[in-house]
XYZ file of C-alpha atoms in Angstrom:
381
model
C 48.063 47.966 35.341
C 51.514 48.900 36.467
C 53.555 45.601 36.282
C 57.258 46.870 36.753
C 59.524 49.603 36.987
C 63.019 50.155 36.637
C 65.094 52.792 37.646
C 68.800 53.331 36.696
C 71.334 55.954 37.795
C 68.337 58.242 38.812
C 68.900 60.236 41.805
C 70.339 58.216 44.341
C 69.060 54.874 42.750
C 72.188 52.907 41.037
C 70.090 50.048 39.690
C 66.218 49.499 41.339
C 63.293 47.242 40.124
C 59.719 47.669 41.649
C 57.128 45.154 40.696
C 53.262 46.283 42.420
C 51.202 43.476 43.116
C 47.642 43.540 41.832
C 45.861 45.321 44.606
C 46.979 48.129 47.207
C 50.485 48.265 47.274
C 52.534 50.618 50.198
C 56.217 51.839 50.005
C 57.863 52.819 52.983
C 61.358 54.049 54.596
C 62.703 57.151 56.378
C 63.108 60.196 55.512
C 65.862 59.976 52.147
C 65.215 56.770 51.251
C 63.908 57.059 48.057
C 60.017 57.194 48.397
C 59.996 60.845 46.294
C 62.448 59.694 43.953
C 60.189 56.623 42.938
C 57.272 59.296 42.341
C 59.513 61.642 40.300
C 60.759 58.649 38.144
C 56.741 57.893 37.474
C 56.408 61.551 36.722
C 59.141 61.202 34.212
C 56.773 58.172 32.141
C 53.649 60.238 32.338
C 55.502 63.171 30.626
C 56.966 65.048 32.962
C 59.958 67.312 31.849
C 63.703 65.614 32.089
C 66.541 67.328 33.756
C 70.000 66.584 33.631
C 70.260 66.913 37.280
C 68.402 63.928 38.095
C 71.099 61.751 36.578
C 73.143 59.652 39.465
C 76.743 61.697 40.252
C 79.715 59.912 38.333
C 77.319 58.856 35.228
C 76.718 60.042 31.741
C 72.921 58.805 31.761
C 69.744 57.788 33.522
C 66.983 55.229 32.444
C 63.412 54.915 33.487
C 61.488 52.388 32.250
C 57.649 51.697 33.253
C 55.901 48.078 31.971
C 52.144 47.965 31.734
C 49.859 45.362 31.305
C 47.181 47.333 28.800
C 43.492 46.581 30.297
C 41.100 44.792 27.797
C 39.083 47.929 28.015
C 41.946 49.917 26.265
C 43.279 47.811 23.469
C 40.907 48.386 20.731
C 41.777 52.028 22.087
C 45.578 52.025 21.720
C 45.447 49.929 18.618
C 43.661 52.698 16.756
C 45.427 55.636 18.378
C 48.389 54.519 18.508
C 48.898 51.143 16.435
C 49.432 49.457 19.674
C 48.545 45.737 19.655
C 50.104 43.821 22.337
C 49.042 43.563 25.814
C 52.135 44.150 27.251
C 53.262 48.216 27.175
C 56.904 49.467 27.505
C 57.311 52.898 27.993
C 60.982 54.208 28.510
C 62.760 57.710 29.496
C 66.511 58.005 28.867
C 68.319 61.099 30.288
C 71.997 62.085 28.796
C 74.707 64.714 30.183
C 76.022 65.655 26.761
C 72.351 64.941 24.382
C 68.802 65.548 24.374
C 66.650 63.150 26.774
C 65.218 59.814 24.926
C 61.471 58.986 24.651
C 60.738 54.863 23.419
C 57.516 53.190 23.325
C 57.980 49.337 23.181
C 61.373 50.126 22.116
C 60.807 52.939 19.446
C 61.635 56.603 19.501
C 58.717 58.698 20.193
C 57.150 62.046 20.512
C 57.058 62.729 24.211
C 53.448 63.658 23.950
C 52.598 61.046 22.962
C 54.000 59.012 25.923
C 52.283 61.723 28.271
C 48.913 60.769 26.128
C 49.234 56.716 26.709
C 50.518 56.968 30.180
C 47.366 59.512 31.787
C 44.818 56.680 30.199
C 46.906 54.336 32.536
C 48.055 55.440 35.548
C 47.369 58.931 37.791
C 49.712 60.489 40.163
C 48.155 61.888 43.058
C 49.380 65.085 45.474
C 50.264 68.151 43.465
C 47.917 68.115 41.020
C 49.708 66.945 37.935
C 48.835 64.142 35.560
C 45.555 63.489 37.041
C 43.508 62.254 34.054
C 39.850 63.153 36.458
C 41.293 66.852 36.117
C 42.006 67.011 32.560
C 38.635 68.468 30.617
C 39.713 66.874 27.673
C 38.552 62.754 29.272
C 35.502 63.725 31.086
C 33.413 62.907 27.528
C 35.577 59.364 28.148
C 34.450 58.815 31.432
C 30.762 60.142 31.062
C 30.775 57.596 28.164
C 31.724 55.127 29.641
C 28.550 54.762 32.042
C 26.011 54.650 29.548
C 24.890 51.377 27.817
C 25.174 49.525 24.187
C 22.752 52.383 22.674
C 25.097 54.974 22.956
C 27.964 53.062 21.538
C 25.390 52.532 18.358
C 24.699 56.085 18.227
C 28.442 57.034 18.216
C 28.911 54.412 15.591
C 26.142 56.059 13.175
C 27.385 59.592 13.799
C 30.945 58.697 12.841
C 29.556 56.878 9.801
C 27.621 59.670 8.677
C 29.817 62.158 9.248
C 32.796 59.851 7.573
C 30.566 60.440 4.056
C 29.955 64.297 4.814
C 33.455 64.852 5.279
C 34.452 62.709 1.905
C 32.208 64.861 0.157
C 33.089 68.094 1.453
C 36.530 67.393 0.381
C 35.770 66.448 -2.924
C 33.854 69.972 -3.385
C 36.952 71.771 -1.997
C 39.488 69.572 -4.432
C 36.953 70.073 -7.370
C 36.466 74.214 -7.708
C 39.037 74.379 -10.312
C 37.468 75.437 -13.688
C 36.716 73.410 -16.157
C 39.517 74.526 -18.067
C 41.950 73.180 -15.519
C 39.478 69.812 -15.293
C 40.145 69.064 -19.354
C 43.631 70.028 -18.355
C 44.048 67.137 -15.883
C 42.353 65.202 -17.834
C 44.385 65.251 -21.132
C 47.226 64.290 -18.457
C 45.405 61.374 -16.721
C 44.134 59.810 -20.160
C 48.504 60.648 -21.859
C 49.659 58.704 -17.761
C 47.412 56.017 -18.491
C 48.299 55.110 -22.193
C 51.602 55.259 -21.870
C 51.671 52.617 -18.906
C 49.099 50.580 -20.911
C 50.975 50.546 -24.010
C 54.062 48.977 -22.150
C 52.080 45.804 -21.460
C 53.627 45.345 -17.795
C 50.938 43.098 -17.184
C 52.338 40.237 -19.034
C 56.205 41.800 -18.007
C 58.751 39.593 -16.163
C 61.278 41.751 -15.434
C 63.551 39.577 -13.268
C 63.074 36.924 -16.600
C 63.930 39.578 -19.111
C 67.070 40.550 -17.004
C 68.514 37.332 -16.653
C 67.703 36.812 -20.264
C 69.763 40.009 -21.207
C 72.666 38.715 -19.060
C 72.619 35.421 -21.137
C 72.723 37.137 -24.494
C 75.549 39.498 -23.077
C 77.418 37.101 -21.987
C 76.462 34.231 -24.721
C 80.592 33.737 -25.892
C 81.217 32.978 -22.148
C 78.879 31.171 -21.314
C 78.792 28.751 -24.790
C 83.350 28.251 -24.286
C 82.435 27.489 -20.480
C 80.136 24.751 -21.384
C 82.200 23.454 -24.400
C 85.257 22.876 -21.936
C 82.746 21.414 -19.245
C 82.009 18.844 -21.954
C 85.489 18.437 -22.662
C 86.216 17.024 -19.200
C 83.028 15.212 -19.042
C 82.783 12.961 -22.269
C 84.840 14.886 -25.456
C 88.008 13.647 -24.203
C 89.474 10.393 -24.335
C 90.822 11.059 -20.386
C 87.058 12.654 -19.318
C 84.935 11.704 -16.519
C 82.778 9.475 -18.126
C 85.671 7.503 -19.991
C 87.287 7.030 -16.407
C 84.979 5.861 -14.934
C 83.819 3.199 -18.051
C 87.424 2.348 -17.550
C 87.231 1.650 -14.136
C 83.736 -0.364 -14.541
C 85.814 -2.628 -16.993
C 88.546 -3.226 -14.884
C 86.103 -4.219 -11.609
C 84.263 -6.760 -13.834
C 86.890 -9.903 -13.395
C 86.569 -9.972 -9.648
C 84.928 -11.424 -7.729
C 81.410 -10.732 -7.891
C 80.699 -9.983 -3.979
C 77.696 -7.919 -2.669
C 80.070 -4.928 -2.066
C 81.943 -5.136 -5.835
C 79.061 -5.271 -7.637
C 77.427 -2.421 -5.161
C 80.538 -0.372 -6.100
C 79.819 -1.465 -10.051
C 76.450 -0.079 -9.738
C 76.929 2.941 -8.144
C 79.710 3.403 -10.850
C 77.096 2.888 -13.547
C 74.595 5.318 -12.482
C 77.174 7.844 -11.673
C 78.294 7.534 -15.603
C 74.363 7.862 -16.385
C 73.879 10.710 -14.443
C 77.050 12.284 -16.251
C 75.730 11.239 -19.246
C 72.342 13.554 -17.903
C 74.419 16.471 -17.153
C 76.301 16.236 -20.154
C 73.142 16.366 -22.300
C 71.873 19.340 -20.331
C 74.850 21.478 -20.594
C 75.083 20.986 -24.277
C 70.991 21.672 -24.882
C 72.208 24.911 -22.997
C 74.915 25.798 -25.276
C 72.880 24.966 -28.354
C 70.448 27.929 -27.147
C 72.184 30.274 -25.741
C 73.111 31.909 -29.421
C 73.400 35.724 -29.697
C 70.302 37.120 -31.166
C 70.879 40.725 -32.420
C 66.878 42.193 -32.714
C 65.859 39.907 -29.502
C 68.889 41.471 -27.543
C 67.519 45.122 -28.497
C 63.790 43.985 -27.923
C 64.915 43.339 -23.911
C 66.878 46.398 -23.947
C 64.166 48.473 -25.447
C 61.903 47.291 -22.637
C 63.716 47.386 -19.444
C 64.871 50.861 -20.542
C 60.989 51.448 -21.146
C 60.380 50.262 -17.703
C 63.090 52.321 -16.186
C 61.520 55.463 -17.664
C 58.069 54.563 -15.937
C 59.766 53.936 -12.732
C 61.407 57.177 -12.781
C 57.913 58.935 -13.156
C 55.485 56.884 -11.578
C 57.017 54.221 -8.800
C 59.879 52.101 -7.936
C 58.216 48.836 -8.652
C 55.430 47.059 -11.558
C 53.314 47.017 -8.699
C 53.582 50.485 -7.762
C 53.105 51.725 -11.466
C 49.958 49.764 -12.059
C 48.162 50.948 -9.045
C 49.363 54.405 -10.101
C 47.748 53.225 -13.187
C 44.881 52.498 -11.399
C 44.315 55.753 -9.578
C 44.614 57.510 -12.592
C 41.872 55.840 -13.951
C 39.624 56.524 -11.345
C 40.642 60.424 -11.066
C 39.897 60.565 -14.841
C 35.964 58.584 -14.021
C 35.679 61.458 -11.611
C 36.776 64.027 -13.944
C 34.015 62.460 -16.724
C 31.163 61.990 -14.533
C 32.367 65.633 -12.383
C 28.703 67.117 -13.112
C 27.213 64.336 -12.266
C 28.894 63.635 -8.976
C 29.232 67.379 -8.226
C 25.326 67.534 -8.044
C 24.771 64.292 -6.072
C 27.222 65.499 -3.284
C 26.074 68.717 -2.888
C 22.582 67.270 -2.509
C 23.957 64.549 -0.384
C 25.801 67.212 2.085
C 22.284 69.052 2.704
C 20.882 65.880 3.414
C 23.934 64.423 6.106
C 23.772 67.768 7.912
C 19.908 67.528 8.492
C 20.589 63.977 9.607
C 24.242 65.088 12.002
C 21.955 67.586 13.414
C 19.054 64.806 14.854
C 22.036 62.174 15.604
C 23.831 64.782 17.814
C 20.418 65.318 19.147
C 20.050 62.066 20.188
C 24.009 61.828 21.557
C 23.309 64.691 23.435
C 20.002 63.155 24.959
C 21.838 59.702 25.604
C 24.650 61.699 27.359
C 22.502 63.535 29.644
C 21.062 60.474 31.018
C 24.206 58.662 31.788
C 25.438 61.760 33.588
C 22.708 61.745 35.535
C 23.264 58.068 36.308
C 26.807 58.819 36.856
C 25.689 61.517 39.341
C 23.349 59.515 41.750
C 26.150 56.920 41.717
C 28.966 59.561 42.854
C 25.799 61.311 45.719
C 25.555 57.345 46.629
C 29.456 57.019 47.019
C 29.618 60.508 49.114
């Protein structure tokens, strides 16, 4: 259902909004008011070409932009066609001066056949034969179809699912008459792809841990001076944190012992525990962050390993391992070729005896909802 339309710098509209009520909806005026001009910008969203000329004098573009409400009918329709899944539908037209016209669907750039595809399953205009989806051969199987009953939706399903396996096999036959010169060929590849991926043991490889690892061992001289002077200030010095603030604890003692001192005494003590804490920390991180030499090239050796496999088969661990993956299926294929090769060509006979009875039976189902659909068009007449 058409829910809105807006029309900018289009003809002799400046800025217009048109929002149909459900039903039968009537636009009226005099003669160059605009009626034709709302048709040709409806035109424009179910494909029709885009001229320059239509833009509004004094501007450098034009916009026309059509919102739909998708019927429950269609979604499971346009999600599969066109990876469509909310119920709301924007399609938009943008003319320029200086540039080539703009086609968006729900705000992305589009191929503008595929806007004239969505837009005759949703709306026909009516008068000189153009965009009328009743006059286009390529929907009558749609609407014939859509007058039969649950069988023929089972039958359709059963075709497609036979004929999904037919076609899987028939391309295997095509990708498989190499010879089997060419098969040992790809398989001495598959079997060198696979052990070299294996033998780098990404399964067990963290390679955001063995980064930050090599940064610590690079940088293990920094890192050990900036902790040594952290403990400096802290508790190595006889004017550090901690000593301050034992100091200070020693010096609050003789007063008066109110609820706020010894609140302020407390809070004093913990905060020279939890320097204490720190302190501890920052020296167990000193203590072992001590270059090693052979575990330094070990983490080297390894990422540069990695980097190789990236390079040659994907950009992440991931992506390697499921290349990993295929490869070991194309090589299963490549074993058990004679094997398989047999059973599909058997299994093709078979699927085309069984196409051949199922198409049958389409054929029949078809021919009885068109002649439903015809005594309910002699009934309308």
């Amino acid at each position: 259902m058409l829910r809105q339309i807006i029309i900018k710098n289009f003809a002799i509209f400046r800025d217009a909004s048109i929002e149909p009520r459900y039903g039968f909806n009537v636009i009226t005026g005099e003669s160059g008011a605009g009626k034709s001009v709302v048709v040709n910008a409806l035109s424009l969203i179910c494909g029709a070409r885009a001229y320059r000329e239509m833009i509004r004098t004094g501007h450098e573009d034009a916009v026309v932009e059509a919102v739909f409400q998708i019927p429950p009918g269609k979604k499971e329709e346009m999600s599969a066609l066109y990876s469509i899944d909310d119920e709301i539908l924007v399609i938009t037209r943008r003319i320029f001066l200086e540039k080539a016209s703009e086609c968006r669907l729900n705000g992305r750039i589009c191929p503008l056949s595929t806007i004239a595809d969505i837009a005759s399953g949703l709306m026909d205009i009516h008068g000189q034969y153009e965009n009328q989806s009743l006059l286009q051969s390529d929907n009558h199987i749609k609407y014939l179809d859509s007058f039969a009953d649950l069988e023929l939706e089972n039958a359709i399903n059963e075709y497609k699912k036979v004929l999904a396996v037919y076609n899987d096999d028939i391309k295997f036959i095509l990708a498989s008459s190499g010879s089997d010169s060419e098969r040992e060929r790809n398989k001495e590849i598959l079997e060198f792809q696979i052990n070299e991926i294996e033998s780098a043991g990404l399964d067990d490889i963290d390679e955001a841990g063995l980064l930050e690892k090599k940064t610590l061992l690079e940088n293990a001289e920094f890192f050990i001076q900036c902790s040594q002077t952290a403990l400096k200030w802290l508790e190595n010095d006889e004017n550090s944190t901690s000593s301050a603030i034992k100091e200070a604890v020693k010096s609050l003692k003789p007063l008066p012992g109110t609820d706020v001192m010894k609140g302020i005494i407390d809070n004093l003590n913990e905060s020279y525990f939890l320097l204490r804490d720190a302190s501890a920390s920052i020296r167990e991180f000193s203590e072992n962050i001590a270059f090693a030499p052979e575990e330094y090239e070990n983490i080297v050796d390894a990422l540069e390993n990695l980097g190789k496999l990236k390079r040659k088969y994907g950009d992440t661990i991931e992506d390697i391992l499921h290349y990993r993956d295929d490869a070991k299926i194309s090589l299963m294929d490549i074993n058990d070729f004679k094997k398989n090769y047999s059973q599909r060509l058997m299994r093709i006979g078979e699927n085309e005896s069984l196409l051949e009875k199922l198409g049958e039976r389409l054929t029949l189902i078809r021919k009885n909802s068109a002649d439903k659909l015809t005594g309910l068009l002699i009934g309308e007449l």
